[in-house]
DNA sequence: TTGTATGCGTTATCAT
DNA sequence: ATGATAACGCATACAA
């Protein structure tokens, strides 16, 4: 059983006091050249490394950030998490991940993060807690950065400009002459879905086209099938000539049904996908994509968090915005009629 | 500034000794009913929760597992990570994630995990360290579970049966009359690529078909393009009539080129994708998929780790295997000729 | 049965 | 400039 080496061992080996070792290693206080050298030699020889946990207990700095998200398997969230991990790692922080799809679990995880004295929480929870008194994040003493949620309480946030993005995608389709455009996005329970609908409606309004909710698919649960909904839409007197859909599940469900019905893309149906490129590349013809800029999103997220931890955030909360890129493929065509 | 409450506060409030509080909470040693009640009341009243870090320092149990992987953004790895997180969470463990694509970083992360006194390491590193003396994981005192890598040193491992899976996919294509089958998989540097090639070759051999390396694409880096390689293959005297390709990037690159060349799937080219369903659903016609069973993989991984932590692993290392599912879609057809 | 005291490995605050 | 020592918050061996 190889014993763990501590400051004590180093101090003994160097023939100095325990406190001196600490002072040399942390460059705090005075240390003569000779002492410094003796300590460093001993450290080198013994391969000493200060214990993180003990240091944490003493200083209160865990150098760890908690990342709470609904589901790691979601490719967009995973892409964001991946970038955040890279950036925090580079800044000397570790990431403790916790997935939660229930309010009770949100609460548990926040309590857990606090109990572990993490230094901050990055979260894109699956509920927006309209009542701040009831919000696990609002009641936390830890710095919190919220990703793409409109919480009841004001947090440092990174907000994706879904409305603008959808406006952009819609304007593109409208410019191709489409007037019946289906929308397949996530539930209105959360900001991403809500904002997308707003952008969609705004585009319609400014083009003078009536909003028809029969062209909208915004399921509250994942159980419902986007395919069935697409089938319904195709039965309408005036079926959609274009669709905008969140990738990959909703998009694929809808598209399959359309193709089974004999529709050609883009001749009979123009398609815009929403998400990250890597998971949408399988589409043929190459998909026109409203691309989620997860790199920018992660970068801003980490920036907000590190600023907050360092204490040099400006007063009040900051809300940063992230734009969408519209990547033109070959899945959209001029409307037939 | 709200002060943190400690055992001391609870002891004071309950009018008992500090040690008694601990004993009651950990159910260790004796405690009379009246004492237990007084302590529990005080705990309740103050909302006391034992500090994780202090407990960790004292007991040596961090209840945290490190998860080292190449890239969180890889959908298959993310799916596995997601399941592992769910299962470890349920068992009372947290997950500290670290991504690494370099040997030096592997080493750093292992050292880091050890320094933090994590209780184990789950890893699917991007290098297999043929020399155990040089392997960061082999030199670690922590329990290690390796996922789908053939390391130079023997570890508890979960191994995906790529060879069997490929054999299965190949036999399917061969039964449809294909004799020129292209293979697009990851580098032979790692087990997944190597084993797949072995299965591929075995199937050819038993069918009495000569191996033609011009039909193989196994890039060592991600810079090369699968599309260009596909273009080369299509120029051969006897071009492939079927391909098996890792999703999503390799697969999409190859397929796009084929389609641009006017080939119809499955009429002119049969296709089998490898990966998880959710990212492959965008294919049309519905893809025949060699499905990675990440649920089983994660379940076995966590099992191995928890057993090892609990100390009730059988002597020696355990190597568990995971099968592939071949999910039949409509992307394969009888060979034209 | 309960209280006291020591140690986990640090860092920080004192004296010296 | 350096050494001794307390404290972080807890668990535990030992004394009472």
mmCIF file of N, CA and C in Angstrom, chain A residues 89-175:
data_model
loop_
_atom_site.group_PDB
_atom_site.id
_atom_site.type_symbol
_atom_site.label_atom_id
_atom_site.label_comp_id
_atom_site.label_asym_id
_atom_site.label_seq_id
_atom_site.Cartn_x
_atom_site.Cartn_y
_atom_site.Cartn_z
ATOM 1 N N UNK A 89 -12.366 23.630 -18.966
ATOM 2 C CA UNK A 89 -11.133 22.867 -18.735
ATOM 3 C C UNK A 89 -9.925 23.781 -18.913
ATOM 4 N N UNK A 90 -9.962 24.527 -20.006
ATOM 5 C CA UNK A 90 -8.850 25.422 -20.324
ATOM 6 C C UNK A 90 -8.681 26.496 -19.255
ATOM 7 N N UNK A 91 -9.770 26.834 -18.600
ATOM 8 C CA UNK A 91 -9.703 27.865 -17.569
ATOM 9 C C UNK A 91 -9.415 27.259 -16.199
ATOM 10 N N UNK A 92 -9.158 25.957 -16.165
ATOM 11 C CA UNK A 92 -8.803 25.311 -14.910
ATOM 12 C C UNK A 92 -9.979 24.811 -14.095
ATOM 13 N N UNK A 93 -11.129 24.706 -14.728
ATOM 14 C CA UNK A 93 -12.297 24.213 -14.005
ATOM 15 C C UNK A 93 -12.754 22.861 -14.538
ATOM 16 N N UNK A 94 -13.314 22.072 -13.651
ATOM 17 C CA UNK A 94 -13.903 20.807 -14.071
ATOM 18 C C UNK A 94 -15.407 20.951 -14.157
ATOM 19 N N UNK A 95 -15.993 19.979 -14.789
ATOM 20 C CA UNK A 95 -17.429 20.017 -14.985
ATOM 21 C C UNK A 95 -18.070 18.785 -14.362
ATOM 22 N N UNK A 96 -19.023 19.022 -13.501
ATOM 23 C CA UNK A 96 -19.817 17.930 -12.940
ATOM 24 C C UNK A 96 -21.153 17.968 -13.659
ATOM 25 N N UNK A 97 -21.495 16.918 -14.362
ATOM 26 C CA UNK A 97 -22.738 16.964 -15.130
ATOM 27 C C UNK A 97 -23.874 16.269 -14.408
ATOM 28 N N UNK A 98 -25.038 16.845 -14.543
ATOM 29 C CA UNK A 98 -26.220 16.218 -13.982
ATOM 30 C C UNK A 98 -27.379 16.393 -14.935
ATOM 31 N N UNK A 99 -28.035 15.295 -15.253
ATOM 32 C CA UNK A 99 -29.172 15.415 -16.156
ATOM 33 C C UNK A 99 -30.460 15.378 -15.349
ATOM 34 N N UNK A 100 -31.418 16.144 -15.796
ATOM 35 C CA UNK A 100 -32.676 16.257 -15.074
ATOM 36 C C UNK A 100 -33.810 16.578 -16.027
ATOM 37 N N UNK A 101 -34.852 15.837 -15.917
ATOM 38 C CA UNK A 101 -36.024 16.163 -16.733
ATOM 39 C C UNK A 101 -37.231 16.392 -15.837
ATOM 40 N N UNK A 102 -36.973 16.494 -14.533
ATOM 41 C CA UNK A 102 -38.069 16.698 -13.588
ATOM 42 C C UNK A 102 -37.716 17.844 -12.645
ATOM 43 N N UNK A 103 -38.731 18.547 -12.198
ATOM 44 C CA UNK A 103 -38.500 19.661 -11.285
ATOM 45 C C UNK A 103 -37.850 19.189 -9.990
ATOM 46 N N UNK A 104 -38.324 18.053 -9.503
ATOM 47 C CA UNK A 104 -37.780 17.546 -8.247
ATOM 48 C C UNK A 104 -36.287 17.253 -8.385
ATOM 49 N N UNK A 105 -35.944 16.750 -9.541
ATOM 50 C CA UNK A 105 -34.528 16.443 -9.776
ATOM 51 C C UNK A 105 -33.713 17.733 -9.932
ATOM 52 N N UNK A 106 -34.283 18.746 -10.574
ATOM 53 C CA UNK A 106 -33.622 20.047 -10.639
ATOM 54 C C UNK A 106 -33.240 20.486 -9.229
ATOM 55 N N UNK A 107 -34.207 20.408 -8.374
ATOM 56 C CA UNK A 107 -34.021 20.840 -6.994
ATOM 57 C C UNK A 107 -32.926 20.020 -6.310
ATOM 58 N N UNK A 108 -33.021 18.725 -6.488
ATOM 59 C CA UNK A 108 -32.003 17.837 -5.925
ATOM 60 C C UNK A 108 -30.608 18.205 -6.402
ATOM 61 N N UNK A 109 -30.503 18.387 -7.705
ATOM 62 C CA UNK A 109 -29.190 18.654 -8.279
ATOM 63 C C UNK A 109 -28.611 19.977 -7.791
ATOM 64 N N UNK A 110 -29.440 20.986 -7.695
ATOM 65 C CA UNK A 110 -28.957 22.275 -7.200
ATOM 66 C C UNK A 110 -28.473 22.120 -5.754
ATOM 67 N N UNK A 111 -29.273 21.444 -4.957
ATOM 68 C CA UNK A 111 -28.883 21.206 -3.567
ATOM 69 C C UNK A 111 -27.567 20.442 -3.521
ATOM 70 N N UNK A 112 -27.472 19.497 -4.395
ATOM 71 C CA UNK A 112 -26.280 18.671 -4.476
ATOM 72 C C UNK A 112 -25.063 19.500 -4.874
ATOM 73 N N UNK A 113 -25.239 20.328 -5.879
ATOM 74 C CA UNK A 113 -24.154 21.201 -6.329
ATOM 75 C C UNK A 113 -23.720 22.141 -5.201
ATOM 76 N N UNK A 114 -24.693 22.636 -4.462
ATOM 77 C CA UNK A 114 -24.373 23.537 -3.361
ATOM 78 C C UNK A 114 -23.636 22.796 -2.259
ATOM 79 N N UNK A 115 -24.153 21.643 -1.952
ATOM 80 C CA UNK A 115 -23.544 20.848 -0.903
ATOM 81 C C UNK A 115 -22.097 20.501 -1.240
ATOM 82 N N UNK A 116 -21.847 20.334 -2.489
ATOM 83 C CA UNK A 116 -20.481 20.038 -2.922
ATOM 84 C C UNK A 116 -19.664 21.310 -3.098
ATOM 85 N N UNK A 117 -20.287 22.413 -2.799
ATOM 86 C CA UNK A 117 -19.618 23.709 -2.923
ATOM 87 C C UNK A 117 -19.034 23.936 -4.305
ATOM 88 N N UNK A 118 -19.793 23.598 -5.303
ATOM 89 C CA UNK A 118 -19.346 23.940 -6.645
ATOM 90 C C UNK A 118 -19.332 25.460 -6.738
ATOM 91 N N UNK A 119 -18.629 25.960 -7.742
ATOM 92 C CA UNK A 119 -18.476 27.413 -7.805
ATOM 93 C C UNK A 119 -19.517 28.088 -8.673
ATOM 94 N N UNK A 120 -20.277 27.288 -9.375
ATOM 95 C CA UNK A 120 -21.311 27.882 -10.202
ATOM 96 C C UNK A 120 -22.146 26.813 -10.872
ATOM 97 N N UNK A 121 -23.282 27.241 -11.403
ATOM 98 C CA UNK A 121 -24.179 26.306 -12.071
ATOM 99 C C UNK A 121 -24.528 26.830 -13.456
ATOM 100 N N UNK A 122 -24.291 25.998 -14.443
ATOM 101 C CA UNK A 122 -24.732 26.295 -15.804
ATOM 102 C C UNK A 122 -25.909 25.383 -16.067
ATOM 103 N N UNK A 123 -27.010 25.956 -16.470
ATOM 104 C CA UNK A 123 -28.204 25.130 -16.595
ATOM 105 C C UNK A 123 -29.071 25.488 -17.788
ATOM 106 N N UNK A 124 -29.536 24.450 -18.450
ATOM 107 C CA UNK A 124 -30.644 24.620 -19.397
ATOM 108 C C UNK A 124 -31.708 23.632 -18.962
ATOM 109 N N UNK A 125 -32.443 24.021 -17.925
ATOM 110 C CA UNK A 125 -33.395 23.105 -17.306
ATOM 111 C C UNK A 125 -34.598 22.848 -18.209
ATOM 112 N N UNK A 126 -35.401 21.878 -17.822
ATOM 113 C CA UNK A 126 -36.553 21.533 -18.649
ATOM 114 C C UNK A 126 -37.841 22.166 -18.123
ATOM 115 N N UNK A 127 -37.663 23.145 -17.250
ATOM 116 C CA UNK A 127 -38.823 23.882 -16.731
ATOM 117 C C UNK A 127 -38.361 25.301 -16.438
ATOM 118 N N UNK A 128 -39.274 26.269 -16.626
ATOM 119 C CA UNK A 128 -38.824 27.670 -16.530
ATOM 120 C C UNK A 128 -39.207 28.391 -15.240
ATOM 121 N N UNK A 129 -39.898 27.730 -14.353
ATOM 122 C CA UNK A 129 -40.200 28.284 -13.032
ATOM 123 C C UNK A 129 -40.649 29.742 -13.078
ATOM 124 N N UNK A 130 -41.852 29.963 -13.534
ATOM 125 C CA UNK A 130 -42.364 31.343 -13.603
ATOM 126 C C UNK A 130 -42.348 32.034 -12.243
ATOM 127 N N UNK A 131 -42.559 31.270 -11.189
ATOM 128 C CA UNK A 131 -42.538 31.865 -9.850
ATOM 129 C C UNK A 131 -41.142 31.751 -9.240
ATOM 130 N N UNK A 132 -40.452 32.887 -9.116
ATOM 131 C CA UNK A 132 -39.086 32.886 -8.591
ATOM 132 C C UNK A 132 -38.988 32.245 -7.207
ATOM 133 N N UNK A 133 -40.031 32.400 -6.414
ATOM 134 C CA UNK A 133 -40.000 31.856 -5.054
ATOM 135 C C UNK A 133 -39.900 30.340 -5.098
ATOM 136 N N UNK A 134 -40.272 29.810 -6.234
ATOM 137 C CA UNK A 134 -40.353 28.369 -6.384
ATOM 138 C C UNK A 134 -39.181 27.812 -7.197
ATOM 139 N N UNK A 135 -38.279 28.712 -7.595
ATOM 140 C CA UNK A 135 -37.229 28.332 -8.546
ATOM 141 C C UNK A 135 -35.960 27.869 -7.831
ATOM 142 N N UNK A 136 -35.546 26.645 -8.080
ATOM 143 C CA UNK A 136 -34.363 26.109 -7.396
ATOM 144 C C UNK A 136 -33.119 26.951 -7.671
ATOM 145 N N UNK A 137 -33.039 27.515 -8.841
ATOM 146 C CA UNK A 137 -31.856 28.270 -9.219
ATOM 147 C C UNK A 137 -31.848 29.654 -8.576
ATOM 148 N N UNK A 138 -33.024 30.246 -8.487
ATOM 149 C CA UNK A 138 -33.127 31.578 -7.883
ATOM 150 C C UNK A 138 -32.769 31.526 -6.409
ATOM 151 N N UNK A 139 -33.062 30.409 -5.789
ATOM 152 C CA UNK A 139 -32.803 30.295 -4.360
ATOM 153 C C UNK A 139 -31.386 29.829 -4.051
ATOM 154 N N UNK A 140 -30.602 29.651 -5.076
ATOM 155 C CA UNK A 140 -29.235 29.194 -4.868
ATOM 156 C C UNK A 140 -28.303 30.370 -4.622
ATOM 157 N N UNK A 141 -27.318 30.142 -3.765
ATOM 158 C CA UNK A 141 -26.332 31.198 -3.502
ATOM 159 C C UNK A 141 -25.235 31.181 -4.554
ATOM 160 N N UNK A 142 -25.200 30.106 -5.325
ATOM 161 C CA UNK A 142 -24.146 29.975 -6.339
ATOM 162 C C UNK A 142 -24.434 30.846 -7.556
ATOM 163 N N UNK A 143 -23.362 31.290 -8.225
ATOM 164 C CA UNK A 143 -23.563 31.966 -9.504
ATOM 165 C C UNK A 143 -24.271 31.031 -10.470
ATOM 166 N N UNK A 144 -25.221 31.558 -11.182
ATOM 167 C CA UNK A 144 -25.991 30.736 -12.108
ATOM 168 C C UNK A 144 -25.985 31.369 -13.497
ATOM 169 N N UNK A 145 -25.746 30.574 -14.499
ATOM 170 C CA UNK A 145 -25.921 31.038 -15.875
ATOM 171 C C UNK A 145 -26.946 30.131 -16.536
ATOM 172 N N UNK A 146 -27.987 30.748 -17.042
ATOM 173 C CA UNK A 146 -29.064 29.985 -17.663
ATOM 174 C C UNK A 146 -28.933 30.056 -19.179
ATOM 175 N N UNK A 147 -29.075 28.906 -19.796
ATOM 176 C CA UNK A 147 -28.944 28.837 -21.247
ATOM 177 C C UNK A 147 -30.298 28.691 -21.913
ATOM 178 N N UNK A 148 -30.685 29.726 -22.604
ATOM 179 C CA UNK A 148 -31.839 29.650 -23.493
ATOM 180 C C UNK A 148 -33.145 29.307 -22.799
ATOM 181 N N UNK A 149 -33.333 29.876 -21.631
ATOM 182 C CA UNK A 149 -34.605 29.711 -20.944
ATOM 183 C C UNK A 149 -35.057 31.076 -20.445
ATOM 184 N N UNK A 150 -36.360 31.285 -20.460
ATOM 185 C CA UNK A 150 -36.917 32.521 -19.912
ATOM 186 C C UNK A 150 -37.476 32.217 -18.538
ATOM 187 N N UNK A 151 -36.611 32.307 -17.541
ATOM 188 C CA UNK A 151 -37.025 31.955 -16.195
ATOM 189 C C UNK A 151 -37.809 33.105 -15.561
ATOM 190 N N UNK A 152 -38.588 32.764 -14.537
ATOM 191 C CA UNK A 152 -39.333 33.793 -13.834
ATOM 192 C C UNK A 152 -38.418 34.787 -13.142
ATOM 193 N N UNK A 153 -37.281 34.322 -12.713
ATOM 194 C CA UNK A 153 -36.286 35.168 -12.057
ATOM 195 C C UNK A 153 -35.220 35.563 -13.071
ATOM 196 N N UNK A 154 -34.602 36.735 -12.844
ATOM 197 C CA UNK A 154 -33.578 37.202 -13.781
ATOM 198 C C UNK A 154 -32.210 36.599 -13.489
ATOM 199 N N UNK A 155 -31.657 35.919 -14.467
ATOM 200 C CA UNK A 155 -30.321 35.331 -14.336
ATOM 201 C C UNK A 155 -29.408 35.850 -15.430
ATOM 202 N N UNK A 156 -28.123 35.770 -15.194
ATOM 203 C CA UNK A 156 -27.185 35.857 -16.303
ATOM 204 C C UNK A 156 -27.612 34.790 -17.303
ATOM 205 N N UNK A 157 -27.779 35.192 -18.537
ATOM 206 C CA UNK A 157 -28.322 34.231 -19.496
ATOM 207 C C UNK A 157 -27.683 34.355 -20.867
ATOM 208 N N UNK A 158 -27.691 33.236 -21.550
ATOM 209 C CA UNK A 158 -27.362 33.252 -22.970
ATOM 210 C C UNK A 158 -28.639 32.856 -23.698
ATOM 211 N N UNK A 159 -29.100 33.743 -24.525
ATOM 212 C CA UNK A 159 -30.377 33.519 -25.182
ATOM 213 C C UNK A 159 -30.203 33.393 -26.688
ATOM 214 N N UNK A 160 -30.701 32.306 -27.208
ATOM 215 C CA UNK A 160 -30.633 32.084 -28.649
ATOM 216 C C UNK A 160 -31.778 32.853 -29.304
ATOM 217 N N UNK A 161 -31.468 33.542 -30.359
ATOM 218 C CA UNK A 161 -32.492 34.396 -30.966
ATOM 219 C C UNK A 161 -33.372 33.610 -31.936
ATOM 220 N N UNK A 162 -34.170 32.752 -31.349
ATOM 221 C CA UNK A 162 -35.020 31.897 -32.162
ATOM 222 C C UNK A 162 -35.952 32.689 -33.064
ATOM 223 N N UNK A 163 -36.515 33.754 -32.504
ATOM 224 C CA UNK A 163 -37.488 34.528 -33.284
ATOM 225 C C UNK A 163 -36.815 35.092 -34.534
ATOM 226 N N UNK A 164 -35.673 35.699 -34.346
ATOM 227 C CA UNK A 164 -34.938 36.245 -35.492
ATOM 228 C C UNK A 164 -34.576 35.151 -36.488
ATOM 229 N N UNK A 165 -34.134 34.020 -35.937
ATOM 230 C CA UNK A 165 -33.738 32.912 -36.803
ATOM 231 C C UNK A 165 -34.909 32.428 -37.635
ATOM 232 N N UNK A 166 -36.043 32.267 -36.967
ATOM 233 C CA UNK A 166 -37.189 31.803 -37.718
ATOM 234 C C UNK A 166 -37.674 32.816 -38.723
ATOM 235 N N UNK A 167 -37.555 34.063 -38.316
ATOM 236 C CA UNK A 167 -37.915 35.134 -39.237
ATOM 237 C C UNK A 167 -37.079 35.023 -40.511
ATOM 238 N N UNK A 168 -35.833 34.735 -40.316
ATOM 239 C CA UNK A 168 -34.902 34.635 -41.432
ATOM 240 C C UNK A 168 -35.263 33.454 -42.342
ATOM 241 N N UNK A 169 -35.499 32.329 -41.724
ATOM 242 C CA UNK A 169 -35.859 31.139 -42.499
ATOM 243 C C UNK A 169 -37.173 31.358 -43.246
ATOM 244 N N UNK A 170 -38.109 31.984 -42.563
ATOM 245 C CA UNK A 170 -39.417 32.243 -43.173
ATOM 246 C C UNK A 170 -39.294 33.211 -44.345
ATOM 247 N N UNK A 171 -38.547 34.259 -44.143
ATOM 248 C CA UNK A 171 -38.389 35.244 -45.206
ATOM 249 C C UNK A 171 -37.798 34.595 -46.450
ATOM 250 N N UNK A 172 -36.894 33.663 -46.191
ATOM 251 C CA UNK A 172 -36.289 32.946 -47.320
ATOM 252 C C UNK A 172 -37.347 32.144 -48.077
ATOM 253 N N UNK A 173 -38.153 31.421 -47.337
ATOM 254 C CA UNK A 173 -39.198 30.619 -47.976
ATOM 255 C C UNK A 173 -40.238 31.506 -48.648
ATOM 256 N N UNK A 174 -40.583 32.581 -47.981
ATOM 257 C CA UNK A 174 -41.568 33.503 -48.553
ATOM 258 C C UNK A 174 -41.042 34.091 -49.856
ATOM 259 N N UNK A 175 -39.754 34.361 -49.875
ATOM 260 C CA UNK A 175 -39.162 34.945 -51.085
ATOM 261 C C UNK A 175 -39.197 33.949 -52.241
#
